[in-house]
Amino acid sequence: CKILKMKISIINASILLLLLLDFLQNSLAYQQKKDYYKVLGVSKDATPQQIKRAFHKLALQHHPDKHQETIDENYKEITEAYSVLSDPDKRKNYDSPVGHDFFSSSSFDFGSDFGFEDFFRGFKTGDSKPQTWQNLNVEIPVQVTLKDLYLGKTIKISYRRQTLCSSCHGTGSPDPDKLIPCNTCSGTGQIPHTRNFGGISVTTRTACSACKGKGKVFKHTCSSCQGSRVMVRDEILSITINKGARIGESIIKKGLGEEAPNYTPGDLLFILDMAPNQNFTCNGDNLRISVTIDLVQSLTGFDIHVIHLDDHIVPVSKKGITKPGHLMVIKGEGLPKNDGSYGDLEIEFSVKFPKVLTRSQR
């Protein structure tokens, strides 16, 4: 029994030593691996939208259709960086000092010198989930004026989106049926790493990065997308802002968002945002405007007018005293509603006091 316990202790110590060595090895690899954030030119706390915009910009700059073959490597590096940072799980593993290979694609395989393979099946995580594509919806802010919301308007918008490669139709190859065994892993889909500790042969396996664990690669890679299966394009689309639309609303174009192989295309969302420097502001269905009157008008009353968003004249009159900050409401002169009615116009008055009183005013 003592000898058996001693052997088990030696085995446990060897396993712990192996795990420690793998941890240090992966930590070193983490320090030496490519800086995908630097490749895309974004900070490590960049949002998914910022990463997407950076990728679109760089992909268009370095696309093989616009440059010589010497720049193809840049395009590959950019698409590789985006494929990792755009996926939350991959990005989390990439940011981990331990590294993606150890926790996401490693499996332990023990040789003939050790007979307890079943005990360690819990460590095997080689069956990775299929690749997922995040944020296929495209959100584009569109600045509009209150006049646009009041009258309605049709405008043209230019934007960028990821689409399936038109040359290979999203397959990654002009001949997707022609596959050959991967030279890197000899067609196994995994790269073995064997170590010996005290007579114990321990093999760790990582998914082959060249074939992504599939064991086969295309005989011919698409020259347009470099095998990434997607490309970035500039698009132009006309959208209609309906009369009575509101700030914050979205105009949705189904299926015109980003595309990815084996996934339903995302949607394109134009989000209405307020343009700056306007005379009118809105308060729900109501419009608001500030009007300045002089001291005499504030004391005796006035008959003035306000030019509305569509240039029609709104008469404004009041008798008696008007204090600074007084709010007048004119019914039915606000923004149009879905039921055909209108909100109200709110007029806030300020009073301009003279710096010096004239003799008659005194």
Coordinates of C-alpha atoms in Angstrom, one line a residue:
C1 CA 0.0 0.0 0.0
K2 CA 2.8 2.4 0.8
I3 CA 4.5 1.7 -2.5
L4 CA 1.2 2.3 -4.3
K5 CA 0.6 5.5 -2.5
M6 CA 4.1 6.6 -3.3
K7 CA 3.6 5.9 -7.0
I8 CA 0.3 7.8 -7.0
S9 CA 2.1 10.7 -5.3
I10 CA 4.8 10.7 -8.0
I11 CA 2.2 10.6 -10.7
N12 CA 0.3 13.5 -9.2
A13 CA 3.5 15.5 -8.8
S14 CA 4.4 14.8 -12.4
I15 CA 1.0 15.9 -13.6
L16 CA 1.2 19.1 -11.6
L17 CA 4.7 19.8 -13.0
L18 CA 3.4 19.2 -16.5
L19 CA 0.5 21.6 -16.0
L20 CA 2.9 24.2 -14.6
L21 CA 5.2 23.8 -17.5
D22 CA 2.3 24.2 -20.0
F23 CA 1.1 27.3 -18.1
L24 CA 4.6 28.9 -18.3
Q25 CA 4.9 27.9 -22.0
N26 CA 1.6 29.4 -22.9
S27 CA 2.3 32.5 -20.8
L28 CA 5.5 32.9 -22.8
A29 CA 3.6 32.4 -26.0
Y30 CA 1.1 35.0 -24.9
Q31 CA 3.9 37.5 -24.5
Q32 CA 5.3 36.7 -27.9
K33 CA 2.0 36.4 -29.9
K34 CA 0.8 38.9 -32.4
D35 CA -0.8 42.0 -30.9
Y36 CA -4.2 41.9 -32.7
Y37 CA -5.3 45.2 -31.1
K38 CA -2.2 46.8 -32.6
V39 CA -2.9 45.2 -36.0
L40 CA -6.4 46.8 -36.0
G41 CA -5.2 50.1 -34.4
V42 CA -7.6 49.9 -31.4
S43 CA -7.2 49.9 -27.7
K44 CA -7.6 46.8 -25.5
D45 CA -10.8 48.1 -24.1
A46 CA -12.3 48.9 -27.6
T47 CA -16.0 48.1 -28.0
P48 CA -17.2 45.6 -30.7
Q49 CA -18.4 48.5 -32.8
Q50 CA -15.0 50.2 -32.7
I51 CA -13.3 46.9 -33.6
K52 CA -15.7 46.5 -36.5
R53 CA -15.2 50.0 -37.8
A54 CA -11.4 49.6 -37.6
F55 CA -11.5 46.3 -39.5
H56 CA -13.7 47.8 -42.2
K57 CA -11.3 50.7 -42.7
L58 CA -8.2 48.6 -42.9
A59 CA -9.8 45.8 -45.0
L60 CA -10.6 48.3 -47.7
Q61 CA -7.1 49.8 -47.6
H62 CA -5.3 46.5 -47.9
H63 CA -7.7 44.5 -50.0
P64 CA -5.9 42.5 -52.7
D65 CA -8.1 44.0 -55.5
K66 CA -6.5 47.4 -54.7
H67 CA -2.9 46.4 -54.2
Q68 CA -0.1 44.2 -55.3
E69 CA 0.5 40.7 -54.0
T70 CA 3.1 42.1 -51.5
I71 CA 0.3 43.5 -49.4
D72 CA -1.7 40.3 -49.3
E73 CA 0.0 39.4 -46.0
N74 CA -1.4 42.5 -44.4
Y75 CA -4.9 41.6 -45.4
K76 CA -4.5 38.1 -44.0
E77 CA -3.2 39.5 -40.7
I78 CA -6.1 42.0 -40.5
T79 CA -8.8 39.3 -41.1
E80 CA -7.1 37.0 -38.6
A81 CA -7.1 39.7 -36.0
Y82 CA -10.8 40.5 -36.6
S83 CA -11.8 36.9 -36.5
V84 CA -10.5 36.7 -33.0
L85 CA -11.4 40.0 -31.5
S86 CA -14.9 40.1 -33.0
D87 CA -15.8 36.8 -31.2
P88 CA -16.3 37.3 -27.4
D89 CA -15.1 33.8 -26.5
K90 CA -12.0 34.0 -28.7
R91 CA -11.3 37.5 -27.5
K92 CA -11.5 36.4 -23.8
N93 CA -9.2 33.5 -24.4
Y94 CA -6.8 35.7 -26.4
D95 CA -6.7 38.3 -23.6
S96 CA -6.0 35.5 -21.0
P97 CA -2.3 35.2 -20.0
V98 CA -2.7 31.4 -20.1
G99 CA -3.7 31.4 -23.7
H100 CA -6.4 30.0 -25.9
D101 CA -4.5 26.8 -26.9
F102 CA -4.3 25.4 -23.4
F103 CA -7.9 25.8 -22.2
S104 CA -9.8 25.8 -25.5
S105 CA -8.1 23.3 -27.7
S106 CA -5.9 21.1 -25.6
S107 CA -6.5 17.4 -25.0
F108 CA -4.4 15.1 -22.9
D109 CA -3.4 11.7 -24.3
F110 CA -1.3 9.4 -22.2
G111 CA 1.0 6.7 -23.7
S112 CA 1.5 3.1 -22.9
D113 CA 3.6 3.8 -19.9
F114 CA 0.4 5.0 -18.1
G115 CA -2.8 3.1 -18.0
F116 CA -5.3 5.6 -16.4
E117 CA -6.5 7.4 -19.6
D118 CA -10.1 7.3 -18.6
F119 CA -9.4 9.2 -15.4
F120 CA -8.2 12.2 -17.4
R121 CA -11.0 12.4 -19.9
G122 CA -12.4 15.4 -18.0
F123 CA -9.4 17.4 -19.2
K124 CA -10.2 16.9 -22.9
T125 CA -11.7 20.0 -24.5
G126 CA -10.6 19.4 -28.1
D127 CA -14.2 19.3 -29.4
S128 CA -14.4 23.0 -29.9
K129 CA -17.7 24.8 -30.7
P130 CA -18.3 25.8 -34.3
Q131 CA -17.1 29.3 -35.1
T132 CA -19.6 31.9 -34.3
W133 CA -19.9 35.4 -35.9
Q134 CA -20.9 38.2 -33.6
N135 CA -22.6 41.6 -34.3
L136 CA -23.9 40.8 -37.8
N137 CA -26.4 43.7 -37.4
V138 CA -25.0 47.1 -38.6
E139 CA -26.1 50.2 -36.7
I140 CA -25.6 53.6 -38.5
P141 CA -26.5 56.9 -36.8
V142 CA -28.2 59.3 -39.1
Q143 CA -28.4 63.0 -38.1
V144 CA -31.8 64.6 -38.9
T145 CA -33.4 67.9 -38.3
L146 CA -36.8 68.5 -36.7
K147 CA -37.8 69.8 -40.1
D148 CA -37.0 66.3 -41.5
L149 CA -39.2 64.7 -38.8
Y150 CA -42.0 67.3 -39.4
L151 CA -42.2 67.0 -43.2
G152 CA -40.5 63.6 -43.9
K153 CA -37.6 63.1 -46.2
T154 CA -35.7 60.7 -48.4
I155 CA -32.0 60.6 -48.2
K156 CA -29.1 58.6 -49.5
I157 CA -26.7 56.9 -47.0
S158 CA -23.2 55.5 -47.8
Y159 CA -21.9 52.8 -45.4
R160 CA -19.6 49.8 -45.2
R161 CA -20.5 46.2 -44.5
Q162 CA -19.0 42.8 -44.5
T163 CA -20.4 40.5 -47.3
L164 CA -19.6 37.1 -48.6
C165 CA -16.8 37.1 -51.1
S166 CA -18.3 37.5 -54.5
S167 CA -15.5 35.6 -56.2
C168 CA -15.8 32.4 -54.2
H169 CA -19.3 32.9 -52.9
G170 CA -18.2 32.6 -49.3
T171 CA -16.4 29.3 -49.7
G172 CA -12.8 30.5 -49.4
S173 CA -11.8 28.7 -52.6
P174 CA -12.6 28.8 -56.3
D175 CA -12.7 25.0 -56.1
P176 CA -14.1 24.2 -52.6
D177 CA -14.5 20.5 -53.4
K178 CA -10.8 20.1 -54.0
L179 CA -9.3 19.5 -50.6
I180 CA -5.8 18.2 -49.7
P181 CA -4.4 17.0 -46.4
C182 CA -2.9 19.7 -44.3
N183 CA 0.9 19.6 -44.4
T184 CA 1.2 21.1 -41.0
C185 CA -0.6 18.4 -39.1
S186 CA -0.4 15.6 -41.8
G187 CA -4.1 15.6 -42.0
T188 CA -4.9 14.8 -38.4
G189 CA -6.2 18.3 -37.5
Q190 CA -4.1 18.3 -34.3
I191 CA -0.5 19.1 -33.3
P192 CA 0.9 16.7 -30.6
H193 CA 3.4 17.8 -28.0
T194 CA 4.9 14.8 -26.0
R195 CA 6.9 15.0 -22.8
N196 CA 8.4 12.4 -20.5
F197 CA 8.4 12.7 -16.8
G198 CA 9.8 9.9 -14.6
G199 CA 8.9 7.2 -17.1
I200 CA 5.5 8.7 -17.8
S201 CA 4.8 9.8 -21.4
V202 CA 2.3 12.6 -21.6
T203 CA 1.1 14.1 -24.9
T204 CA -0.9 17.3 -25.2
R205 CA -2.6 18.0 -28.5
T206 CA -3.6 21.4 -29.8
A207 CA -5.8 22.2 -32.8
C208 CA -3.8 22.8 -35.9
S209 CA -3.9 26.6 -36.7
A210 CA -3.3 26.0 -40.4
C211 CA -6.5 23.9 -41.0
K212 CA -8.3 25.0 -37.8
G213 CA -8.5 21.4 -36.7
K214 CA -10.2 20.0 -39.8
G215 CA -7.2 18.1 -41.2
K216 CA -7.8 19.3 -44.7
V217 CA -7.2 22.6 -46.6
F218 CA -8.2 24.0 -49.9
K219 CA -6.0 23.0 -52.8
H220 CA -6.6 26.5 -54.2
T221 CA -7.3 29.5 -52.0
C222 CA -9.5 32.4 -53.2
S223 CA -7.2 35.2 -54.4
S224 CA -9.9 37.9 -53.6
C225 CA -10.5 37.1 -49.9
Q226 CA -7.3 35.1 -49.2
G227 CA -9.5 32.3 -47.9
S228 CA -11.3 34.5 -45.3
R229 CA -14.6 33.9 -47.2
V230 CA -15.7 37.5 -46.6
M231 CA -14.9 41.0 -47.9
V232 CA -15.8 44.6 -47.0
R233 CA -17.7 46.7 -49.4
D234 CA -19.0 50.3 -49.7
E235 CA -22.7 50.5 -50.2
I236 CA -25.2 53.3 -51.0
L237 CA -28.9 53.0 -50.0
S238 CA -31.8 55.4 -50.0
I239 CA -33.9 55.6 -46.8
T240 CA -37.2 57.4 -46.2
I241 CA -37.7 59.2 -42.9
N242 CA -41.5 59.1 -42.4
K243 CA -43.4 62.2 -41.3
G244 CA -43.8 62.0 -37.6
A245 CA -40.7 59.9 -36.9
R246 CA -38.9 60.4 -33.6
I247 CA -35.3 60.8 -32.5
G248 CA -34.0 57.4 -31.4
E249 CA -36.2 55.4 -33.7
S250 CA -34.6 52.9 -36.1
I251 CA -35.3 52.4 -39.7
I252 CA -34.6 48.7 -40.2
K253 CA -33.6 47.1 -43.5
K254 CA -33.9 43.3 -43.1
G255 CA -31.0 41.2 -44.3
L256 CA -28.8 44.2 -45.4
G257 CA -26.5 44.0 -42.5
E258 CA -23.2 42.0 -42.4
E259 CA -22.9 38.5 -43.9
A260 CA -21.0 35.5 -42.7
P261 CA -20.7 31.9 -44.1
N262 CA -23.5 29.6 -42.8
Y263 CA -25.3 32.4 -41.0
T264 CA -28.4 34.4 -41.8
P265 CA -27.4 38.0 -42.8
G266 CA -27.8 40.6 -40.1
D267 CA -30.1 43.7 -40.4
L268 CA -29.2 47.2 -41.2
L269 CA -30.4 49.7 -38.6
F270 CA -30.4 53.5 -39.3
I271 CA -30.8 55.2 -35.9
L272 CA -32.2 58.7 -36.0
D273 CA -30.1 61.2 -34.1
M274 CA -30.6 65.0 -33.6
A275 CA -28.6 67.4 -35.7
P276 CA -27.1 70.3 -33.7
N277 CA -27.8 74.0 -33.9
Q278 CA -31.5 74.2 -34.4
N279 CA -34.0 76.9 -33.4
F280 CA -36.6 74.4 -32.3
T281 CA -36.2 71.5 -29.8
C282 CA -38.6 68.7 -29.1
N283 CA -40.2 67.5 -25.9
G284 CA -42.0 64.3 -26.8
D285 CA -44.7 65.3 -29.3
N286 CA -44.2 68.9 -28.5
L287 CA -42.0 71.5 -30.2
R288 CA -40.3 74.2 -28.1
I289 CA -38.7 77.5 -29.1
S290 CA -37.3 80.4 -27.2
V291 CA -38.5 83.9 -28.1
T292 CA -37.0 87.1 -26.8
I293 CA -39.2 90.2 -26.2
D294 CA -38.1 93.7 -25.1
L295 CA -39.0 95.4 -21.8
V296 CA -42.0 97.3 -23.2
Q297 CA -43.5 94.2 -24.7
S298 CA -43.1 92.3 -21.5
L299 CA -45.0 95.1 -19.6
T300 CA -47.7 96.0 -22.1
G301 CA -48.2 92.9 -24.2
F302 CA -47.3 92.1 -27.8
D303 CA -48.5 90.8 -31.2
I304 CA -45.6 88.8 -32.9
H305 CA -45.2 85.7 -35.0
V306 CA -43.1 82.6 -35.1
I307 CA -41.9 81.0 -38.4
H308 CA -42.6 77.3 -38.2
L309 CA -40.5 74.4 -39.5
D310 CA -42.3 74.4 -42.9
D311 CA -42.1 78.2 -43.0
H312 CA -45.8 78.8 -42.2
I313 CA -46.5 81.7 -39.9
V314 CA -47.8 81.1 -36.3
P315 CA -49.3 84.3 -34.8
V316 CA -48.4 84.8 -31.1
S317 CA -50.1 87.5 -29.0
K318 CA -50.5 88.3 -25.3
K319 CA -51.8 91.2 -23.3
G320 CA -50.5 92.4 -19.9
I321 CA -47.3 91.5 -18.2
T322 CA -45.1 88.7 -19.4
K323 CA -42.4 87.5 -16.9
P324 CA -39.1 86.0 -17.9
G325 CA -39.4 82.3 -18.3
H326 CA -43.1 82.4 -19.0
L327 CA -44.3 79.4 -21.1
M328 CA -47.0 79.8 -23.7
V329 CA -48.6 76.7 -25.3
I330 CA -50.2 76.8 -28.7
K331 CA -52.3 73.7 -29.4
G332 CA -51.8 71.6 -32.5
E333 CA -48.5 73.2 -33.7
G334 CA -46.1 70.5 -32.5
L335 CA -44.8 67.4 -34.2
P336 CA -47.2 65.1 -36.2
K337 CA -48.4 61.9 -34.5
N338 CA -49.2 58.5 -35.8
D339 CA -52.9 59.1 -35.5
G340 CA -52.8 62.2 -37.7
S341 CA -53.0 64.7 -34.9
Y342 CA -50.2 67.1 -33.8
G343 CA -48.5 67.9 -30.5
D344 CA -48.3 71.4 -29.2
L345 CA -45.8 74.3 -29.6
E346 CA -44.3 75.5 -26.4
I347 CA -42.9 79.1 -26.5
E348 CA -40.6 80.2 -23.7
F349 CA -40.1 83.9 -23.3
S350 CA -37.0 85.8 -22.2
V351 CA -36.9 89.6 -21.6
K352 CA -34.2 91.8 -23.0
F353 CA -33.7 94.6 -20.5
P354 CA -32.2 97.9 -21.7
K355 CA -28.8 98.8 -20.4
V356 CA -29.9 102.5 -20.0
L357 CA -33.4 103.9 -19.8
T358 CA -34.4 106.7 -22.2
R359 CA -35.9 109.9 -20.9
S360 CA -39.4 108.9 -22.1
Q361 CA -39.0 105.4 -20.4
R362 CA -38.1 107.1 -17.1

